[in-house]
Coordinates of C-alpha atoms and ligand atoms in Angstrom, one line a residue:
Chain A
X7 CA 24.1 -34.4 -164.6
X8 CA 27.2 -34.2 -166.7
X9 CA 27.7 -36.4 -169.7
X10 CA 30.7 -37.0 -171.8
X11 CA 30.1 -38.6 -175.2
X12 CA 32.8 -40.0 -177.4
X13 CA 35.4 -37.4 -176.3
X14 CA 38.8 -37.5 -178.0
X15 CA 41.9 -35.4 -177.8
X16 CA 45.4 -35.9 -179.3
X17 CA 48.6 -34.2 -178.6
X18 CA 50.6 -34.8 -181.8
X19 CA 50.6 -38.6 -182.2
X20 CA 49.6 -39.2 -178.6
X21 CA 45.9 -40.0 -178.1
X22 CA 45.6 -38.6 -174.6
X23 CA 41.8 -39.2 -174.5
X24 CA 40.4 -41.8 -176.8
X25 CA 36.6 -42.0 -177.4
X26 CA 35.7 -41.5 -173.8
X27 CA 32.1 -41.7 -172.7
X28 CA 30.6 -41.7 -169.3
X29 CA 27.9 -40.0 -167.2
X30 CA 28.1 -38.5 -163.7
X31 CA 24.9 -38.9 -161.8
X32 CA 23.5 -36.0 -159.7
X33 CA 24.7 -35.7 -156.2
X34 CA 26.9 -38.8 -156.5
X35 CA 30.7 -39.2 -156.4
X36 CA 32.0 -40.5 -159.7
X37 CA 35.7 -41.3 -159.5
X38 CA 38.1 -41.5 -162.4
X39 CA 41.1 -43.6 -161.6
X40 CA 43.9 -44.8 -163.7
X41 CA 47.7 -45.0 -163.9
X42 CA 50.1 -42.2 -164.8
X43 CA 49.4 -40.6 -168.1
X44 CA 46.1 -42.4 -168.5
X45 CA 44.4 -39.2 -169.6
X46 CA 42.5 -38.3 -166.5
X47 CA 43.6 -34.7 -166.2
X48 CA 43.2 -34.2 -169.9
X49 CA 39.6 -35.4 -169.7
X50 CA 39.1 -32.8 -167.0
X51 CA 40.7 -30.2 -169.2
X52 CA 38.2 -31.1 -171.9
X53 CA 35.2 -31.0 -169.7
X54 CA 36.1 -27.8 -167.8
X55 CA 37.0 -25.7 -170.9
X56 CA 40.8 -25.7 -170.6
X57 CA 41.2 -27.5 -173.8
X58 CA 38.9 -28.1 -176.8
X59 CA 38.2 -31.7 -177.7
X60 CA 39.1 -32.9 -181.2
X61 CA 35.8 -34.7 -181.3
X62 CA 32.9 -35.7 -179.1
X63 CA 30.6 -33.8 -176.8
X64 CA 30.1 -32.6 -173.3
X65 CA 26.6 -32.1 -171.9
X66 CA 25.6 -30.4 -168.7
X67 CA 22.1 -31.3 -167.7
X68 CA 21.2 -32.1 -171.3
X69 CA 22.7 -28.9 -172.7
X70 CA 25.6 -29.1 -175.1
X71 CA 28.6 -27.2 -173.5
X72 CA 31.4 -28.6 -175.7
X73 CA 34.1 -26.1 -176.2
X74 CA 32.6 -23.5 -174.0
X75 CA 35.3 -21.3 -172.4
X76 CA 36.2 -22.0 -168.7
X77 CA 34.7 -18.8 -167.4
X78 CA 31.3 -19.6 -168.9
X79 CA 31.4 -23.1 -167.6
X80 CA 32.2 -21.8 -164.2
X81 CA 29.1 -19.5 -164.4
X82 CA 27.1 -22.5 -165.5
X83 CA 28.1 -24.3 -162.3
X84 CA 31.1 -26.4 -163.2
X85 CA 33.9 -25.8 -160.6
X86 CA 37.3 -27.5 -160.9
X87 CA 40.4 -27.8 -158.9
X88 CA 43.9 -28.5 -160.1
X89 CA 46.3 -31.4 -159.6
X90 CA 49.1 -28.9 -159.0
X91 CA 47.9 -26.3 -156.5
X92 CA 46.7 -23.4 -158.5
X93 CA 45.7 -20.5 -156.3
X94 CA 46.3 -16.8 -155.7
X95 CA 49.4 -17.3 -153.7
X96 CA 50.0 -13.6 -153.1
X97 CA 46.5 -13.0 -151.7
X98 CA 45.1 -13.9 -148.3
X99 CA 43.1 -17.1 -147.7
X100 CA 40.0 -15.0 -147.1
X101 CA 40.6 -13.0 -150.3
X102 CA 41.0 -16.1 -152.3
X103 CA 37.6 -17.4 -151.1
X104 CA 36.0 -14.0 -151.1
X105 CA 37.1 -13.5 -154.7
X106 CA 35.4 -16.7 -155.7
X107 CA 32.2 -15.8 -153.9
X108 CA 32.2 -12.4 -155.5
X109 CA 31.7 -14.0 -159.0
X110 CA 28.2 -14.8 -157.9
X111 CA 27.4 -11.1 -157.5
X112 CA 25.5 -9.4 -160.3
X113 CA 27.6 -7.8 -162.9
X114 CA 26.3 -4.3 -162.4
X115 CA 27.9 -4.3 -158.9
X116 CA 31.4 -4.5 -160.3
X117 CA 32.1 -0.8 -159.5
X118 CA 30.8 -1.1 -156.0
X119 CA 33.4 -0.3 -153.4
X120 CA 34.7 -3.5 -151.8
X121 CA 33.8 -2.4 -148.3
X122 CA 30.2 -2.0 -149.4
X123 CA 30.2 -5.5 -151.0
X124 CA 29.6 -7.5 -147.8
X125 CA 27.8 -10.6 -149.0
X126 CA 30.9 -12.3 -150.5
X127 CA 32.9 -11.6 -147.3
X128 CA 30.1 -13.1 -145.2
X129 CA 29.9 -16.2 -147.3
X130 CA 33.6 -16.6 -147.5
X131 CA 33.8 -16.5 -143.7
X132 CA 31.3 -19.3 -143.5
X133 CA 33.1 -21.4 -146.0
X134 CA 36.4 -20.9 -144.2
X135 CA 34.8 -22.1 -141.0
X136 CA 33.3 -25.1 -142.7
X137 CA 36.7 -26.0 -144.1
X138 CA 38.6 -25.4 -140.9
X139 CA 40.6 -22.5 -142.4
X140 CA 39.2 -19.6 -140.3
X141 CA 42.3 -19.5 -138.2
X142 CA 44.5 -18.7 -141.2
X143 CA 42.0 -16.3 -142.9
X144 CA 44.5 -13.4 -143.0
X145 CA 47.6 -15.4 -144.0
X146 CA 48.9 -15.4 -147.6
X147 CA 48.0 -18.6 -149.3
X148 CA 51.6 -18.9 -150.4
X149 CA 52.6 -19.3 -146.7
X150 CA 50.2 -22.1 -145.9
X151 CA 51.1 -25.7 -145.5
X152 CA 50.6 -27.9 -148.6
X153 CA 47.6 -29.6 -146.9
X154 CA 45.9 -26.3 -146.2
X155 CA 46.5 -25.1 -149.7
X156 CA 44.8 -28.2 -151.0
X157 CA 41.8 -27.3 -148.7
X158 CA 41.7 -23.8 -150.1
X159 CA 41.5 -25.4 -153.6
X160 CA 38.3 -27.2 -152.6
X161 CA 37.0 -24.2 -150.7
X162 CA 37.2 -21.8 -153.6
X163 CA 35.4 -24.3 -155.8
X164 CA 32.6 -24.7 -153.3
X165 CA 32.5 -20.9 -153.0
X166 CA 31.0 -20.9 -156.5
X167 CA 28.1 -23.0 -155.3
X168 CA 28.7 -25.3 -158.2
X169 CA 26.4 -28.0 -159.5
X170 CA 29.4 -30.1 -160.6
X171 CA 32.6 -30.2 -158.5
X172 CA 35.6 -31.5 -160.3
X173 CA 38.6 -32.4 -158.1
X174 CA 41.9 -33.4 -159.7
X175 CA 43.8 -35.5 -157.1
X176 CA 42.7 -33.4 -154.1
X177 CA 44.8 -35.4 -151.7
X178 CA 47.9 -35.4 -153.8
X179 CA 51.0 -35.1 -151.6
X180 CA 49.0 -35.4 -148.4
X181 CA 49.7 -37.6 -145.4
X182 CA 47.4 -40.5 -144.8
X183 CA 45.7 -38.7 -141.9
X184 CA 45.1 -35.6 -144.0
X185 CA 43.9 -37.7 -146.9
X186 CA 41.3 -39.4 -144.6
X187 CA 40.1 -35.9 -143.5
X188 CA 39.7 -34.7 -147.1
X189 CA 37.9 -37.9 -148.1
X190 CA 35.4 -37.3 -145.2
X191 CA 35.0 -33.7 -146.4
X192 CA 34.3 -34.7 -150.0
X193 CA 31.8 -37.3 -148.8
X194 CA 30.0 -34.6 -146.8
X195 CA 29.8 -32.4 -149.9
X196 CA 28.3 -35.1 -152.1
X197 CA 24.8 -34.5 -150.9
X198 CA 24.9 -31.0 -152.2
X199 CA 26.8 -31.3 -155.4
X200 CA 27.8 -33.8 -158.1
X201 CA 31.4 -34.8 -157.6
X202 CA 33.8 -35.8 -160.3
X203 CA 36.9 -37.0 -158.6
X204 CA 40.3 -38.0 -160.1
X205 CA 42.4 -40.3 -158.0
X206 CA 45.6 -42.0 -158.8
X207 CA 45.3 -44.6 -156.1
X208 CA 42.5 -47.2 -156.3
X209 CA 42.3 -47.9 -152.6
X210 CA 41.6 -44.3 -151.7
X211 CA 38.4 -44.0 -153.8
X212 CA 36.9 -47.3 -152.9
X213 CA 34.9 -46.3 -149.8
X214 CA 33.8 -42.8 -151.0
X215 CA 32.8 -43.4 -154.6
X216 CA 29.4 -44.3 -155.9
X217 CA 30.7 -45.1 -159.3
X218 CA 34.2 -45.7 -160.7
X219 CA 35.6 -45.2 -164.1
X220 CA 39.0 -46.7 -164.9
X221 CA 41.0 -45.1 -167.6
X222 CA 44.1 -46.5 -169.3
X223 CA 46.0 -45.0 -172.2
X224 CA 43.2 -42.6 -173.0
X225 CA 40.5 -45.2 -173.0
X226 CA 37.8 -46.2 -170.6
X227 CA 38.9 -49.6 -169.4
X228 CA 36.2 -50.3 -166.9
X229 CA 33.1 -48.7 -165.4
X230 CA 31.0 -49.8 -162.5
X231 CA 30.4 -49.8 -158.7
X232 CA 33.6 -49.7 -156.6
X233 CA 33.3 -53.3 -155.3
X234 CA 33.5 -54.6 -158.9
X235 CA 36.6 -52.6 -159.9
X236 CA 39.2 -54.7 -158.2
X237 CA 37.7 -57.9 -159.4
X238 CA 38.2 -56.8 -163.0
X239 CA 41.1 -58.6 -164.6
X240 CA 41.5 -55.8 -167.1
X241 CA 42.0 -53.3 -164.4
X242 CA 44.5 -55.4 -162.6
X243 CA 46.4 -55.9 -165.8
X244 CA 46.5 -52.2 -166.4
X245 CA 47.8 -51.2 -163.0
X246 CA 50.3 -54.1 -162.8
X247 CA 51.4 -53.4 -166.3
X248 CA 51.9 -49.7 -165.6
X249 CA 53.9 -50.6 -162.5
X250 CA 56.0 -53.0 -164.4
X251 CA 56.7 -50.4 -167.0
X252 CA 57.7 -47.9 -164.3
X253 CA 60.0 -50.3 -162.5
Chain B
X16 CA 53.6 -39.0 -161.2
X17 CA 54.1 -35.4 -160.3
X18 CA 56.8 -34.8 -162.7
X19 CA 54.8 -36.1 -165.7
X20 CA 52.0 -33.9 -164.6
X21 CA 54.1 -30.8 -164.1
X22 CA 55.4 -31.2 -167.6
X23 CA 52.0 -31.7 -169.0
X24 CA 50.4 -28.7 -167.3
X25 CA 53.0 -26.0 -167.9
X26 CA 52.0 -26.0 -171.5
X27 CA 48.5 -24.7 -170.8
X28 CA 49.0 -23.2 -167.4
X29 CA 51.5 -20.4 -167.9
X30 CA 54.2 -20.6 -165.3
X31 CA 54.5 -17.5 -163.1
X32 CA 57.4 -15.2 -163.9
X33 CA 60.1 -15.9 -161.5
X34 CA 63.6 -14.6 -162.4
X35 CA 62.4 -11.8 -164.8
X36 CA 62.3 -8.1 -164.0
X37 CA 58.6 -8.1 -164.3
X38 CA 58.4 -11.1 -161.9
X39 CA 60.5 -9.2 -159.3
X40 CA 58.4 -6.2 -159.6
X41 CA 55.2 -8.2 -159.3
X42 CA 56.4 -10.0 -156.2
X43 CA 57.3 -6.6 -154.7
X44 CA 53.8 -5.2 -155.1
X45 CA 51.9 -8.1 -153.6
X46 CA 52.4 -6.9 -150.0
X47 CA 51.1 -3.3 -150.5
X48 CA 47.9 -2.1 -152.0
X49 CA 46.9 1.5 -152.8
X50 CA 44.6 1.6 -149.8
X51 CA 46.9 1.3 -146.8
X52 CA 46.7 4.1 -144.3
X53 CA 50.4 4.9 -144.8
X54 CA 50.0 5.4 -148.6
X55 CA 47.1 7.8 -147.9
X56 CA 49.3 9.7 -145.6
X57 CA 52.1 9.8 -148.1
X58 CA 49.6 11.0 -150.7
X59 CA 48.4 13.8 -148.4
X60 CA 51.9 15.0 -147.5
X61 CA 52.9 14.9 -151.2
X62 CA 49.8 17.0 -152.0
X63 CA 50.7 19.6 -149.3
X64 CA 54.3 19.9 -150.6
X65 CA 53.0 20.2 -154.1
X66 CA 50.5 22.8 -153.1
X67 CA 53.1 25.1 -151.5
X68 CA 55.9 24.4 -154.1
X69 CA 55.3 27.3 -156.4
X70 CA 55.8 29.7 -153.5
X71 CA 59.5 28.7 -153.5
X72 CA 59.9 27.3 -156.9
X73 CA 60.0 30.3 -159.2
X74 CA 58.6 30.1 -162.7
X75 CA 61.2 27.8 -164.3
X76 CA 60.8 25.1 -161.6
X77 CA 57.0 25.6 -161.5
X78 CA 56.9 24.8 -165.2
X79 CA 59.2 21.9 -164.7
X80 CA 56.8 20.6 -161.9
X81 CA 53.9 20.8 -164.4
X82 CA 56.0 18.7 -166.8
X83 CA 56.6 16.2 -164.0
X84 CA 52.9 16.0 -163.3
X85 CA 52.2 15.4 -167.0
X86 CA 54.8 12.6 -167.3
X87 CA 53.5 11.4 -163.9
X88 CA 50.2 10.6 -165.8
X89 CA 52.1 8.1 -167.9
X90 CA 53.8 6.6 -164.8
X91 CA 50.3 6.3 -163.2
X92 CA 49.0 4.6 -166.2
X93 CA 52.0 2.2 -166.2
X94 CA 51.2 1.5 -162.6
X95 CA 47.6 0.6 -163.2
X96 CA 48.7 -2.0 -165.7
X97 CA 51.8 -3.4 -164.0
X98 CA 50.7 -2.9 -160.4
X99 CA 47.1 -4.1 -160.8
X100 CA 46.7 -6.1 -163.9
X101 CA 50.2 -7.5 -164.0
X102 CA 50.8 -6.2 -167.5
X103 CA 54.2 -4.6 -168.3
X104 CA 53.6 -2.0 -171.1
X105 CA 56.6 -0.6 -172.8
X106 CA 54.6 1.7 -175.0
X107 CA 52.4 3.8 -172.7
X108 CA 54.0 6.9 -174.3
X109 CA 52.0 6.1 -177.4
X110 CA 48.9 7.5 -175.8
X111 CA 50.7 10.5 -174.4
X112 CA 52.1 11.2 -177.9
X113 CA 48.8 10.5 -179.7
X114 CA 46.8 12.9 -177.5
X115 CA 49.6 15.5 -177.8
X116 CA 49.5 15.3 -181.6
X117 CA 45.7 15.3 -181.8
X118 CA 45.6 18.3 -179.5
X119 CA 48.4 20.2 -181.4
X120 CA 46.7 19.6 -184.8
X121 CA 43.3 20.6 -183.5
X122 CA 44.7 23.9 -182.0
X123 CA 46.6 24.7 -185.1
X124 CA 44.0 23.9 -187.7
X125 CA 40.5 23.3 -186.2
X126 CA 39.5 24.9 -183.0
X127 CA 40.6 26.8 -179.9
X128 CA 38.0 25.1 -177.8
X129 CA 39.8 23.1 -175.1
X130 CA 36.8 21.0 -174.4
X131 CA 36.4 20.0 -178.1
X132 CA 40.1 19.1 -178.2
X133 CA 39.8 17.1 -175.0
X134 CA 36.9 15.2 -176.4
X135 CA 38.6 14.5 -179.7
X136 CA 41.9 13.4 -178.1
X137 CA 40.1 11.2 -175.6
X138 CA 38.0 9.6 -178.2
X139 CA 41.0 8.9 -180.5
X140 CA 42.9 7.4 -177.7
X141 CA 39.9 5.4 -176.6
X142 CA 39.4 3.8 -180.0
X143 CA 43.1 3.2 -180.5
X144 CA 43.7 1.7 -177.1
X145 CA 40.6 -0.5 -177.4
X146 CA 41.8 -2.0 -180.7
X147 CA 45.5 -2.3 -179.7
X148 CA 44.5 -3.6 -176.3
X149 CA 42.3 -6.3 -177.8
X150 CA 45.2 -7.6 -179.8
X151 CA 48.0 -7.1 -177.3
X152 CA 46.2 -8.6 -174.3
X153 CA 45.8 -11.9 -176.0
X154 CA 49.5 -12.2 -176.2
X155 CA 51.0 -13.8 -173.1
X156 CA 53.8 -12.7 -170.9
X157 CA 56.7 -10.8 -172.6
X158 CA 54.8 -10.6 -175.9
X159 CA 52.4 -8.0 -174.5
X160 CA 55.4 -5.8 -173.7
X161 CA 56.9 -6.4 -177.1
X162 CA 53.7 -5.5 -179.0
X163 CA 53.1 -2.3 -177.0
X164 CA 56.7 -1.3 -177.5
X165 CA 56.5 -2.0 -181.2
X166 CA 53.3 -0.1 -181.9
X167 CA 54.6 2.9 -180.0
X168 CA 57.8 2.8 -182.1
X169 CA 55.8 2.6 -185.3
X170 CA 53.7 5.6 -184.3
X171 CA 56.9 7.5 -183.6
X172 CA 58.4 6.5 -187.0
X173 CA 55.2 7.4 -188.8
X174 CA 55.1 10.9 -187.3
X175 CA 58.8 11.2 -187.9
X176 CA 58.3 10.5 -191.6
X177 CA 55.1 12.4 -192.3
X178 CA 55.8 15.9 -193.6
X179 CA 52.1 17.0 -193.2
X180 CA 52.4 16.8 -189.5
X181 CA 55.8 18.3 -189.2
X182 CA 58.0 15.2 -189.8
X183 CA 61.1 15.0 -187.6
X184 CA 60.7 18.7 -186.5
X185 CA 57.3 18.1 -185.0
X186 CA 54.7 20.8 -184.8
X187 CA 55.7 24.2 -183.3
X188 CA 53.9 27.5 -182.5
X189 CA 50.9 25.9 -180.9
X190 CA 48.6 28.6 -179.7
X191 CA 47.8 28.6 -176.0
X192 CA 44.1 28.8 -175.5
X193 CA 42.1 29.7 -172.5
X194 CA 39.7 27.3 -171.0
X195 CA 36.1 28.3 -170.4
X196 CA 35.3 26.5 -167.2
X197 CA 31.9 28.1 -166.8
X198 CA 30.2 30.8 -168.9
X199 CA 32.1 34.0 -167.8
X200 CA 34.9 32.1 -166.1
X201 CA 37.9 31.8 -168.4
X202 CA 41.2 30.4 -167.2
X203 CA 44.4 31.4 -168.8
X204 CA 47.2 28.9 -169.3
X205 CA 49.6 31.7 -169.8
X206 CA 49.8 32.3 -166.1
X207 CA 52.2 29.7 -164.7
X208 CA 50.7 29.5 -161.3
X209 CA 47.1 29.1 -162.6
X210 CA 48.4 26.5 -165.0
X211 CA 50.2 24.6 -162.2
X212 CA 47.3 24.5 -159.8
X213 CA 44.9 23.5 -162.6
X214 CA 47.2 20.6 -163.6
X215 CA 47.8 19.6 -159.9
X216 CA 44.1 19.6 -159.2
X217 CA 43.3 17.5 -162.2
X218 CA 46.1 15.0 -161.5
X219 CA 44.8 14.7 -157.9
X220 CA 41.3 13.9 -159.3
X221 CA 42.8 11.3 -161.7
X222 CA 44.7 9.8 -158.7
X223 CA 41.6 9.7 -156.5
X224 CA 39.4 8.4 -159.3
X225 CA 41.9 5.7 -160.1
X226 CA 42.2 4.7 -156.5
X227 CA 38.4 4.6 -156.2
X228 CA 38.0 2.5 -159.3
X229 CA 40.6 0.0 -158.2
X230 CA 39.1 -0.3 -154.8
X231 CA 36.1 -2.1 -156.2
X232 CA 35.0 -5.6 -157.3
X233 CA 36.6 -4.7 -160.6
X234 CA 39.9 -3.8 -158.9
X235 CA 39.9 -7.1 -157.0
X236 CA 39.6 -9.0 -160.3
X237 CA 42.6 -7.2 -161.5
X238 CA 44.6 -8.1 -158.4
X239 CA 43.6 -11.7 -158.9
X240 CA 44.7 -11.5 -162.5
X241 CA 48.0 -10.0 -161.5
X242 CA 48.5 -12.8 -159.0
X243 CA 47.5 -15.8 -161.2
X244 CA 45.8 -14.9 -164.4
X245 CA 45.3 -18.5 -165.4
X246 CA 43.2 -19.4 -162.4
X247 CA 40.7 -16.5 -162.9
X248 CA 38.5 -18.0 -165.6
X249 CA 37.7 -21.0 -163.5
X250 CA 36.1 -18.7 -161.0
X251 CA 33.7 -17.3 -163.6
X252 CA 35.5 -14.2 -164.7
X253 CA 36.8 -13.6 -168.3
X254 CA 40.2 -12.0 -167.7
X255 CA 40.2 -10.5 -171.2
X256 CA 37.6 -7.9 -170.5
X257 CA 39.0 -6.8 -167.2
X258 CA 42.5 -6.4 -168.7
X259 CA 41.1 -4.5 -171.7
X260 CA 39.1 -2.2 -169.4
X261 CA 42.2 -1.5 -167.3
X262 CA 44.2 -0.9 -170.5
X263 CA 41.7 1.6 -171.9
X264 CA 41.5 3.3 -168.6
X265 CA 45.3 3.6 -168.3
X266 CA 45.5 4.9 -171.8
X267 CA 43.1 7.7 -171.0
X268 CA 45.2 8.8 -168.0
X269 CA 48.4 8.9 -170.1
X270 CA 46.4 10.8 -172.7
X271 CA 45.6 13.5 -170.2
X272 CA 49.3 14.3 -169.8
X273 CA 49.7 14.4 -173.6
X274 CA 46.7 16.6 -174.0
X275 CA 48.2 19.3 -171.8
X276 CA 51.8 19.0 -172.9
X277 CA 51.6 21.1 -176.1
X278 CA 50.1 23.9 -174.0
X279 CA 53.1 23.8 -171.6
X280 CA 55.9 23.5 -174.2
X281 CA 54.2 25.0 -177.3
X282 CA 55.4 22.1 -179.5
X283 CA 55.1 18.4 -180.1
X284 CA 57.7 16.1 -181.6
X285 CA 58.0 12.4 -182.6
X286 CA 60.1 11.6 -179.5
X287 CA 56.9 12.0 -177.3
X288 CA 55.8 8.5 -178.6
X289 CA 59.2 7.1 -178.1
X290 CA 60.8 4.3 -176.1
X291 CA 62.6 6.8 -173.9
X292 CA 59.4 8.3 -172.6
X293 CA 57.8 4.9 -172.2
X294 CA 60.7 3.4 -170.2
X295 CA 61.1 6.5 -168.2
X296 CA 57.5 6.0 -167.0
X297 CA 58.4 2.5 -166.0
X298 CA 61.4 3.7 -164.1
X299 CA 59.3 6.4 -162.4
X300 CA 56.8 3.8 -161.2
X301 CA 59.6 1.6 -160.0
X302 CA 61.2 4.4 -158.1
X303 CA 58.0 5.5 -156.4
X304 CA 56.7 1.9 -155.9
X305 CA 54.7 -0.2 -158.3
X306 CA 51.1 -0.8 -157.2
X307 CA 50.9 2.2 -155.0
X308 CA 49.5 4.8 -157.4
X309 CA 51.0 7.7 -155.5
X310 CA 54.5 6.3 -155.8
X311 CA 54.7 6.7 -159.6
X312 CA 53.7 10.4 -159.3
X313 CA 56.4 10.9 -156.8
X314 CA 58.8 9.0 -159.0
X315 CA 58.0 11.3 -161.8
X316 CA 58.7 14.4 -159.8
X317 CA 62.0 12.9 -158.7
X318 CA 63.2 11.7 -162.1
X319 CA 62.1 14.8 -163.9
X320 CA 63.9 17.2 -161.5
X321 CA 66.9 14.9 -161.4
X322 CA 67.1 14.8 -165.2
X323 CA 66.8 18.6 -165.5
X324 CA 69.6 19.1 -163.0
X325 CA 71.9 16.4 -164.5
X326 CA 70.9 17.4 -168.0
X327 CA 72.4 20.9 -167.5
X328 CA 75.8 19.2 -166.9
X329 CA 75.8 16.3 -169.3
X330 CA 73.9 15.1 -172.3
X331 CA 74.1 11.5 -171.1
X332 CA 71.2 11.6 -168.6
X333 CA 69.9 8.3 -170.0
X334 CA 72.8 6.5 -168.3
X335 CA 71.6 7.9 -165.0
X336 CA 68.1 6.5 -165.8
X337 CA 69.6 3.1 -166.5
X338 CA 71.6 3.2 -163.3
X339 CA 68.6 4.2 -161.2
X340 CA 66.6 1.4 -162.9
X341 CA 69.2 -1.3 -162.1
X342 CA 69.7 -0.1 -158.5
X343 CA 66.0 -0.1 -157.8
X344 CA 65.3 -3.5 -159.4
X345 CA 68.2 -5.0 -157.4
X346 CA 67.9 -3.4 -154.1
X347 CA 64.6 -1.7 -153.8
X348 CA 62.1 -3.4 -156.1
X349 CA 59.1 -2.1 -154.0
X350 CA 60.3 1.5 -154.5
X351 CA 60.3 4.4 -152.0
X352 CA 56.7 3.7 -150.9
X353 CA 57.7 0.1 -150.2
X354 CA 60.7 1.4 -148.2
X355 CA 58.4 3.7 -146.2
X356 CA 56.0 0.9 -145.6
X357 CA 58.7 -1.4 -144.3
X358 CA 60.3 1.3 -142.2
X359 CA 57.2 2.8 -140.6
X360 CA 55.0 -0.3 -140.8
X361 CA 57.6 -2.4 -139.0
X362 CA 58.2 0.4 -136.4
X363 CA 54.6 0.4 -135.6
X364 CA 54.3 -3.4 -135.1
X365 CA 56.9 -3.3 -132.4
X366 CA 54.7 -1.3 -130.1
X367 CA 51.9 -3.3 -128.6
Ligands
LIG420 N1 49.1 -30.0 -172.9 C1 49.7 -31.2 -173.3 N2 50.6 -31.2 -174.3 C2 51.1 -32.4 -174.7 N3 50.9 -33.6 -174.1 C3 50.1 -33.6 -173.0 C4 49.5 -32.4 -172.5 N4 48.7 -32.7 -171.5 C5 48.9 -34.0 -171.3 N5 49.7 -34.6 -172.2 C6 50.1 -36.0 -172.2 O1 48.9 -36.7 -172.3 C7 48.9 -37.9 -171.5 C8 47.8 -37.9 -170.5 O2 48.1 -36.9 -169.5 P1 47.2 -36.6 -168.3 O3 47.8 -35.5 -167.6 O4 45.8 -36.5 -168.8 O5 47.4 -37.9 -167.4 P2 46.8 -38.3 -166.0 O6 45.9 -39.4 -166.2 O7 46.2 -37.1 -165.4 O8 48.1 -38.7 -165.3 P3 48.7 -38.4 -163.8 O9 48.2 -39.5 -162.9 O10 50.1 -38.4 -163.9 O11 48.2 -37.0 -163.4 C9 50.3 -37.9 -170.9 O12 51.2 -38.7 -171.7 C10 50.8 -36.5 -171.0 O13 52.2 -36.4 -171.1
LIG421 MG1 46.6 -35.9 -163.8

């Protein structure tokens, strides 16, 4: 579905992503894990058009999309969320989701009056129900709890009816109960969409991932099914090493 | 983990303006929206007052009211940019001045046809705003304001130093043409009342047209851009084109004011491009209420009349403008319309 080939990106002397290659299979959950600063978010930035890679390629269903701007990738069906909540905080929950749905409308409707543009509102309402956000539809996103804001992040991605859903630590800052809910939610989405999931914590991704990629210092350290990840001595080394360094 | 990430992402994800003046204004406009019932009522009352004003105003004040409406066009254009696209332009007078000079030169040397002048001025402003917008919009945050400010100043200096178009004296003795609305229906600008109602009518149309255009899918993209421009591309919109379109549209509205100005005052001068006019337009929007469309027009009437009254006592009316600006930014950043919304909006909620 989405393939990354030999992708590299440096910030000055720092090689944030170093010859990274992997493939995310259709309608599966592929997780990228790794310690702090491993280059996970940078890899997302390269795939979703936030940053241009120094070298390497990104392919979407066999088409080269390397260096395409974010708005075009979104049109092509790549939706991403952000590690740090990145929403329209001054607009209502409904308007956030409606606005995302509106981007599916044909371009020649862009001067249609909003009250005549009902399809995005209908779809947004459905999505809010699915995500359990319908109660807070009229609230400003800025006034929501952190957990609900993280839900809106996923909701506006799904509003784009994407082919690839890229989630950057969707459960970041959530309680264990909320995290479990989000994991169930993500699992339920996987049948419809290819999921690329960044997680910081190995344990969280184990039961929902089909495929796991471990990154460390910009490189891919390990790749395989979840049950093999923890058995890998290299992975244990990286995680323990990072924790030693942090301590 | 969070801290490292925060640091990493602020470089590509522009942080929202927080303590800045623009940030304050932006936060103030979030609650409103040009479509609330109350704003429509305010617009209607303003129109009624404006419609009967010449009955009491006398010819001096009627002409002053025309001037207020023309400068109101710049304020309206500032509001489209600041209140909808989140862009603070400090050079909207450039388009007022450009249209005024094109019109003056055309009347003096080329033609007496209002429609031909309208077309030329509008086309020049269209081309110029497209080119400048395409450059300025790529600049982030405060640099947009600086570029627009700088270019307006350059235009002012160029006209100031070019003898062929009057230099520092500007152009005087501009003939006042009549407009042929329909074959056989000529309208004279020489009559103050006809002139006033013509301008009032056109400004109303500009206001309604703007309100209509911003109440569309296009307008909702602008509101999203104002709220968080960096998130917009990930939802499939290219913010550049939306901002540019808003910029070109705003320039046309400012240009209308400039197009009519020489007919009102009979002269144009380099100061029409200047910083004073541009910032005055920002203060007008602020006083009326940024993001309300009707507020900036009200603000223009208030500031223009205040300036005229104060100006007859002292030369230092700019100080007054500065004080008004500071007071509103500090105590009433959502302007008079915001005050009205809070007063009457809150009053209504108390009743079941
Ligand atoms: N725009 C940038 N400019 C400079 N350095 C950056 C930039 N983005 C990331 N980095 C650096 O690149 C390295 C990888 O960062 P990245 O955000 O990809 O890590 P991560 O795996 O997502 O870590 P975390 O778990 O903390 O989110 C870090 O050392 C970071 O400081
Ligand atoms: Mg990260």
